[in-house]
Short mmCIF file of C-alpha atoms and ligand atoms in Angstrom, two decimals:
data_model
loop_
_atom_site.label_atom_id
_atom_site.label_comp_id
_atom_site.label_asym_id
_atom_site.label_seq_id
_atom_site.Cartn_x
_atom_site.Cartn_y
_atom_site.Cartn_z
CA MET A 1 46.79 49.94 -58.23
CA ARG A 2 44.28 47.60 -57.83
CA ILE A 3 41.69 48.36 -60.77
CA ILE A 4 38.55 46.99 -61.29
CA TRP A 5 37.07 48.17 -65.44
CA ALA A 6 33.23 47.34 -65.85
CA ILE A 7 31.89 46.69 -69.29
CA THR A 8 28.38 47.15 -70.15
CA GLY A 9 26.26 46.51 -73.37
CA ALA A 10 26.75 50.37 -75.34
CA GLY A 11 28.76 50.17 -78.79
CA HIS A 12 29.37 53.94 -78.33
CA LEU A 13 33.04 55.07 -76.84
CA ILE A 14 33.64 50.88 -76.82
CA LYS A 15 37.06 51.66 -78.92
CA GLU A 16 37.98 54.34 -76.88
CA SER A 17 37.47 52.62 -73.75
CA ILE A 18 39.33 49.54 -74.41
CA ASP A 19 42.46 51.45 -75.49
CA VAL A 20 42.68 53.12 -72.41
CA LEU A 21 41.73 49.75 -70.86
CA GLU A 22 44.73 48.34 -73.02
CA LYS A 23 47.09 51.45 -71.60
CA ILE A 24 46.28 51.04 -68.30
CA SER A 25 46.62 47.41 -68.12
CA GLU A 26 50.27 47.85 -68.80
CA GLU A 27 50.65 49.13 -65.30
CA HIS A 28 47.95 48.17 -63.41
CA GLU A 29 46.64 45.20 -61.92
CA ILE A 30 43.19 44.15 -63.59
CA THR A 31 39.85 42.94 -62.83
CA ILE A 32 37.39 43.23 -65.69
CA ILE A 33 33.37 42.49 -65.13
CA THR A 34 31.32 42.36 -67.83
CA SER A 35 27.63 42.54 -67.90
CA LYS A 36 25.36 39.94 -70.02
CA ALA A 37 25.03 42.89 -72.73
CA GLY A 38 28.60 44.10 -72.42
CA GLU A 39 29.69 40.42 -73.31
CA GLU A 40 28.05 40.35 -76.60
CA VAL A 41 28.77 43.88 -78.13
CA LEU A 42 32.07 42.98 -76.56
CA GLN A 43 32.21 40.41 -79.68
CA LEU A 44 30.30 42.27 -81.69
CA TYR A 45 32.66 45.00 -81.96
CA GLY A 46 35.60 42.36 -82.13
CA TYR A 47 37.06 43.08 -78.72
CA THR A 48 36.70 39.24 -77.35
CA ASN A 49 40.67 38.81 -78.30
CA THR A 50 41.67 42.17 -76.78
CA ILE A 51 40.29 41.42 -73.56
CA ASN A 52 41.33 38.17 -73.61
CA ASN A 53 45.35 39.59 -73.92
CA ILE A 54 44.43 41.67 -70.91
CA ILE A 55 43.85 39.10 -68.64
CA THR A 56 46.87 37.18 -69.51
CA LYS A 57 49.29 40.36 -68.47
CA ASN A 58 49.47 40.36 -65.30
CA LYS A 59 48.32 37.20 -63.66
CA ASN A 60 46.38 38.56 -61.01
CA ASN A 61 43.94 40.02 -63.90
CA GLN A 62 40.75 38.40 -64.35
CA LEU A 63 37.90 38.68 -66.47
CA ILE A 64 34.59 38.25 -64.13
CA LYS A 65 30.70 37.38 -66.51
CA ASP A 66 27.83 38.46 -64.89
CA GLU A 67 26.97 35.26 -66.25
CA ASP A 68 28.83 33.26 -64.22
CA GLN A 69 27.74 34.73 -60.75
CA GLN A 70 24.67 33.59 -58.94
CA TYR A 71 22.10 35.67 -57.99
CA SER A 72 23.12 37.73 -55.15
CA TYR A 73 26.53 38.32 -56.62
CA PRO A 74 29.05 36.98 -54.51
CA PHE A 75 31.84 39.13 -56.15
CA SER A 76 30.64 42.31 -55.56
CA GLY A 77 30.41 41.58 -51.80
CA LYS A 78 34.51 40.95 -52.00
CA ILE A 79 35.54 44.30 -53.62
CA THR A 80 35.91 45.69 -50.40
CA GLU A 81 38.13 42.87 -48.78
CA TYR A 82 40.24 42.21 -52.05
CA LYS A 83 41.20 46.28 -51.47
CA TYR A 84 40.32 47.43 -54.83
CA ASP A 85 41.67 50.78 -55.16
CA LEU A 86 39.35 52.21 -58.07
CA ILE A 87 36.62 51.05 -59.97
CA ILE A 88 35.78 51.80 -63.87
CA ILE A 89 32.54 51.57 -65.65
CA ALA A 90 33.27 52.40 -69.14
CA PRO A 91 31.32 52.48 -71.35
CA ALA A 92 27.90 52.87 -69.50
CA THR A 93 24.92 52.58 -70.75
CA ALA A 94 21.94 54.02 -70.21
CA ASN A 95 20.51 51.09 -68.72
CA THR A 96 22.97 50.99 -66.04
CA THR A 97 23.30 54.62 -65.80
CA ALA A 98 19.70 55.17 -64.68
CA LYS A 99 20.04 51.71 -62.01
CA ILE A 100 22.45 53.35 -60.50
CA VAL A 101 20.86 56.75 -60.10
CA HIS A 102 17.73 54.80 -58.57
CA GLY A 103 19.98 53.42 -56.43
CA ILE A 104 19.11 49.49 -57.99
CA ALA A 105 21.57 46.66 -57.76
CA ASP A 106 20.23 43.22 -60.19
CA THR A 107 23.32 43.05 -62.44
CA LEU A 108 27.08 42.12 -61.34
CA ILE A 109 28.00 45.92 -62.38
CA THR A 110 25.33 47.89 -60.62
CA ASN A 111 26.18 45.28 -57.49
CA VAL A 112 29.83 46.84 -57.70
CA ALA A 113 28.64 50.25 -58.02
CA ALA A 114 26.30 49.93 -55.05
CA GLN A 115 28.88 48.37 -53.09
CA SER A 116 31.78 50.54 -54.16
CA GLY A 117 29.64 53.66 -52.27
CA LYS A 118 29.53 51.20 -49.27
CA GLY A 119 33.17 50.51 -49.23
CA ARG A 120 33.69 54.06 -50.08
CA ILE A 121 36.02 53.02 -53.06
CA PRO A 122 36.06 55.70 -56.04
CA LEU A 123 34.23 55.22 -59.15
CA LEU A 124 34.76 56.57 -62.71
CA ILE A 125 31.60 56.43 -64.82
CA ILE A 126 31.54 57.13 -68.78
CA PRO A 127 28.28 57.37 -69.26
CA VAL A 128 27.40 56.91 -72.91
CA ASP A 129 24.54 59.33 -72.85
CA GLN A 130 25.50 62.45 -71.90
CA LYS A 131 23.79 65.43 -73.56
CA GLU A 132 20.15 65.47 -75.32
CA GLY A 133 20.11 65.49 -78.83
CA LEU A 134 22.03 63.92 -81.85
CA LEU A 135 24.73 61.70 -81.34
CA GLN A 136 26.84 60.02 -84.22
CA THR A 137 27.87 56.45 -83.52
CA GLN A 138 29.76 53.09 -85.49
CA ILE A 139 26.90 50.04 -85.84
CA PRO A 140 28.48 46.49 -86.07
CA PRO A 141 28.61 45.31 -89.79
CA TYR A 142 25.63 44.00 -91.41
CA ILE A 143 23.80 42.86 -95.07
CA ASP A 144 22.58 45.87 -97.17
CA LYS A 145 19.36 43.76 -98.00
CA LYS A 146 18.93 45.78 -100.98
CA LEU A 147 22.17 44.84 -102.37
CA CYS A 148 22.40 40.90 -101.39
CA LYS A 149 21.76 38.58 -104.47
CA LYS A 150 21.62 36.08 -101.71
CA HIS A 151 24.31 34.01 -104.02
CA ASP A 152 24.95 30.09 -102.85
CA PRO A 153 27.39 29.45 -101.37
CA CYS A 154 27.87 33.48 -100.41
CA TYR A 155 31.51 34.65 -101.55
CA ALA A 156 31.95 37.14 -98.94
CA ASN A 157 31.32 33.96 -96.14
CA ARG A 158 34.36 31.85 -97.81
CA TYR A 159 36.23 34.48 -96.09
CA CYS A 160 34.42 34.40 -92.90
CA PRO A 161 36.43 32.17 -90.15
CA GLU A 162 33.52 32.42 -88.27
CA ASP A 163 31.31 31.15 -90.93
CA ALA A 164 28.67 34.02 -89.58
CA ILE A 165 27.50 35.11 -93.14
CA HIS A 166 24.07 33.45 -94.17
CA PRO A 167 22.28 35.85 -96.49
CA PRO A 168 20.54 38.36 -96.07
CA LYS A 169 22.02 38.59 -92.40
CA ILE A 170 25.00 38.03 -90.52
CA ASP A 171 24.24 35.45 -87.00
CA ALA A 172 25.69 38.57 -84.48
CA THR A 173 26.25 35.38 -82.25
CA LYS A 174 29.10 34.31 -84.55
CA CYS A 175 30.42 37.79 -85.98
CA THR A 176 33.28 39.39 -84.46
CA SER A 177 33.92 42.09 -86.37
CA CYS A 178 37.42 41.06 -87.95
CA LYS A 179 36.21 42.87 -91.13
CA LYS A 180 38.10 39.85 -92.85
CA CYS A 181 34.74 39.97 -95.38
CA GLU A 182 35.01 43.54 -96.30
CA LYS A 183 35.03 44.00 -100.13
CA LYS A 184 34.43 40.61 -100.94
CA CYS A 185 31.38 40.78 -101.51
CA PRO A 186 30.65 41.21 -105.37
CA GLU A 187 27.59 43.50 -104.85
CA ASN A 188 29.28 45.42 -102.27
CA ALA A 189 26.60 44.44 -99.94
CA ILE A 190 28.67 44.31 -96.15
CA ILE A 191 28.71 47.29 -94.53
CA THR A 192 31.39 46.99 -92.14
CA ASP A 193 31.63 50.78 -90.76
CA LYS A 194 28.48 51.78 -90.82
CA ILE A 195 27.77 55.59 -88.60
CA ILE A 196 24.51 55.80 -87.47
CA GLU A 197 22.69 59.13 -85.58
CA ILE A 198 20.77 58.45 -82.72
CA TYR A 199 18.73 60.53 -80.18
CA ILE A 200 19.89 60.50 -76.41
CA ARG A 201 16.34 61.24 -75.02
CA LYS A 202 16.54 64.13 -72.00
CA ILE A 203 15.73 61.09 -69.43
CA ASP A 204 19.48 59.70 -70.09
CA ALA A 205 20.79 62.61 -70.29
CA ASP A 206 19.33 63.43 -66.96
CA ASN A 207 19.96 60.24 -65.44
CA ALA A 208 23.92 60.81 -66.39
CA LYS A 209 24.01 63.82 -64.40
CA HIS A 210 22.36 63.15 -61.44
CA LEU A 211 25.31 60.38 -61.13
CA ASN A 212 27.47 62.91 -59.60
CA ASN A 213 25.37 62.93 -56.79
CA ILE A 214 26.20 60.09 -55.19
CA GLU A 215 29.27 60.31 -52.92
CA ASN A 216 31.92 57.78 -54.48
CA ILE A 217 31.25 58.94 -57.70
CA THR A 218 32.70 61.11 -60.67
CA THR A 219 31.24 61.20 -63.91
CA LEU A 220 33.79 62.36 -66.85
CA GLU A 221 32.92 63.08 -70.57
CA LYS A 222 35.94 61.02 -72.54
CA PRO A 223 37.57 57.31 -71.66
CA GLU A 224 40.93 59.43 -72.44
CA GLU A 225 40.17 62.11 -69.13
CA ILE A 226 40.39 58.48 -66.84
CA LEU A 227 44.33 58.27 -67.60
CA GLU A 228 44.97 61.92 -66.05
CA LYS A 229 42.40 60.71 -62.93
CA ILE A 230 45.00 58.02 -62.36
CA ARG A 231 47.62 59.89 -62.29
CA LYS A 232 46.52 62.40 -60.04
CA MET A 233 45.30 59.27 -57.39
CA GLU A 234 48.94 58.19 -57.65
CA LYS A 235 50.66 61.31 -56.53
CA ASN A 236 48.17 61.40 -53.61
C1 FMN B 1 25.56 46.69 -81.26
C2 FMN B 1 24.42 47.21 -80.05
C3 FMN B 1 25.19 48.41 -79.29
C4 FMN B 1 24.46 49.28 -78.79
N1 FMN B 1 24.71 50.27 -77.80
C5 FMN B 1 24.28 51.08 -77.03
C6 FMN B 1 24.99 52.25 -76.21
O1 FMN B 1 25.41 52.97 -77.16
N2 FMN B 1 24.28 53.04 -75.16
C7 FMN B 1 23.41 52.33 -74.89
O2 FMN B 1 23.13 52.72 -73.86
N3 FMN B 1 22.49 51.13 -75.53
C8 FMN B 1 23.17 50.55 -76.19
N4 FMN B 1 23.09 49.35 -76.81
C9 FMN B 1 21.67 48.67 -75.82
C10 FMN B 1 22.22 48.06 -74.11
O3 FMN B 1 22.89 46.75 -74.88
C11 FMN B 1 20.95 46.82 -73.67
O4 FMN B 1 20.19 48.08 -73.55
C12 FMN B 1 21.26 46.27 -72.47
O5 FMN B 1 20.22 45.98 -71.83
C13 FMN B 1 22.19 46.76 -71.48
O6 FMN B 1 21.91 46.22 -70.54
P1 FMN B 1 23.20 46.62 -69.75
O7 FMN B 1 23.19 47.65 -68.74
O8 FMN B 1 23.53 45.73 -68.55
O9 FMN B 1 24.45 46.57 -70.11
C14 FMN B 1 23.36 48.30 -77.44
C15 FMN B 1 22.68 47.07 -78.60
C16 FMN B 1 23.17 46.86 -79.23
C17 FMN B 1 23.15 45.32 -80.17
#
């Protein structure tokens, strides 16, 4: 099958989404598209190399970034012409979800979502904000300012291949979450696996529910459910 996999700027479910993307790239032709925030979040959580590896698996695979498109998003106009069988948005931020629900198409991913309806291509979406209430999610590495003694030079930065650690901050534009700095700070000020609790707003959970009212869209709770959906599509 020819599949478009869209990645938005959500840290939540990013690991689970990339795990499934890797699996399906063994058997299917994949075009990965990223939002501007998606591109940043992939780097922040350390998935840039994984994405590049997936692209090299098949000569027809490609990576299309929002920032490389023009205002009219020419790629979205080509999705029916190139005969994609399936489009997946995983993970889908609250922002992209809200735009799709309200028919807004002003980014690469929201344009592809709109065109998928016009071309009657099935669209699977994994919205991250599904149920109002508290949610636990992992955040990228950071420096605990209370523990950091601002050693100059910084001990942990010696192990950083990107020269990203400049106490009291980690440069988010450089850090790739490789975790080579883990436990290298004598003060244990570098935190690499922090789980935080956030509150999912009612408006975002409601938007996620409304996605299913759009003709060609199916929402799934977990990225792993995509595998079963693809198996069913292949049988039919
Ligand atoms: C580290 C990090 C993690 C984020 N995780 C989420 C998330 O899980 N869900 C979400 O809705 N937004 C998240 N955001 C915020 C989005 O990236 C932001 O709203 C962005 O404008 C979304 O753009 P997009 O929908 O075009 O990708 C995160 C931002 C950062 C910096």
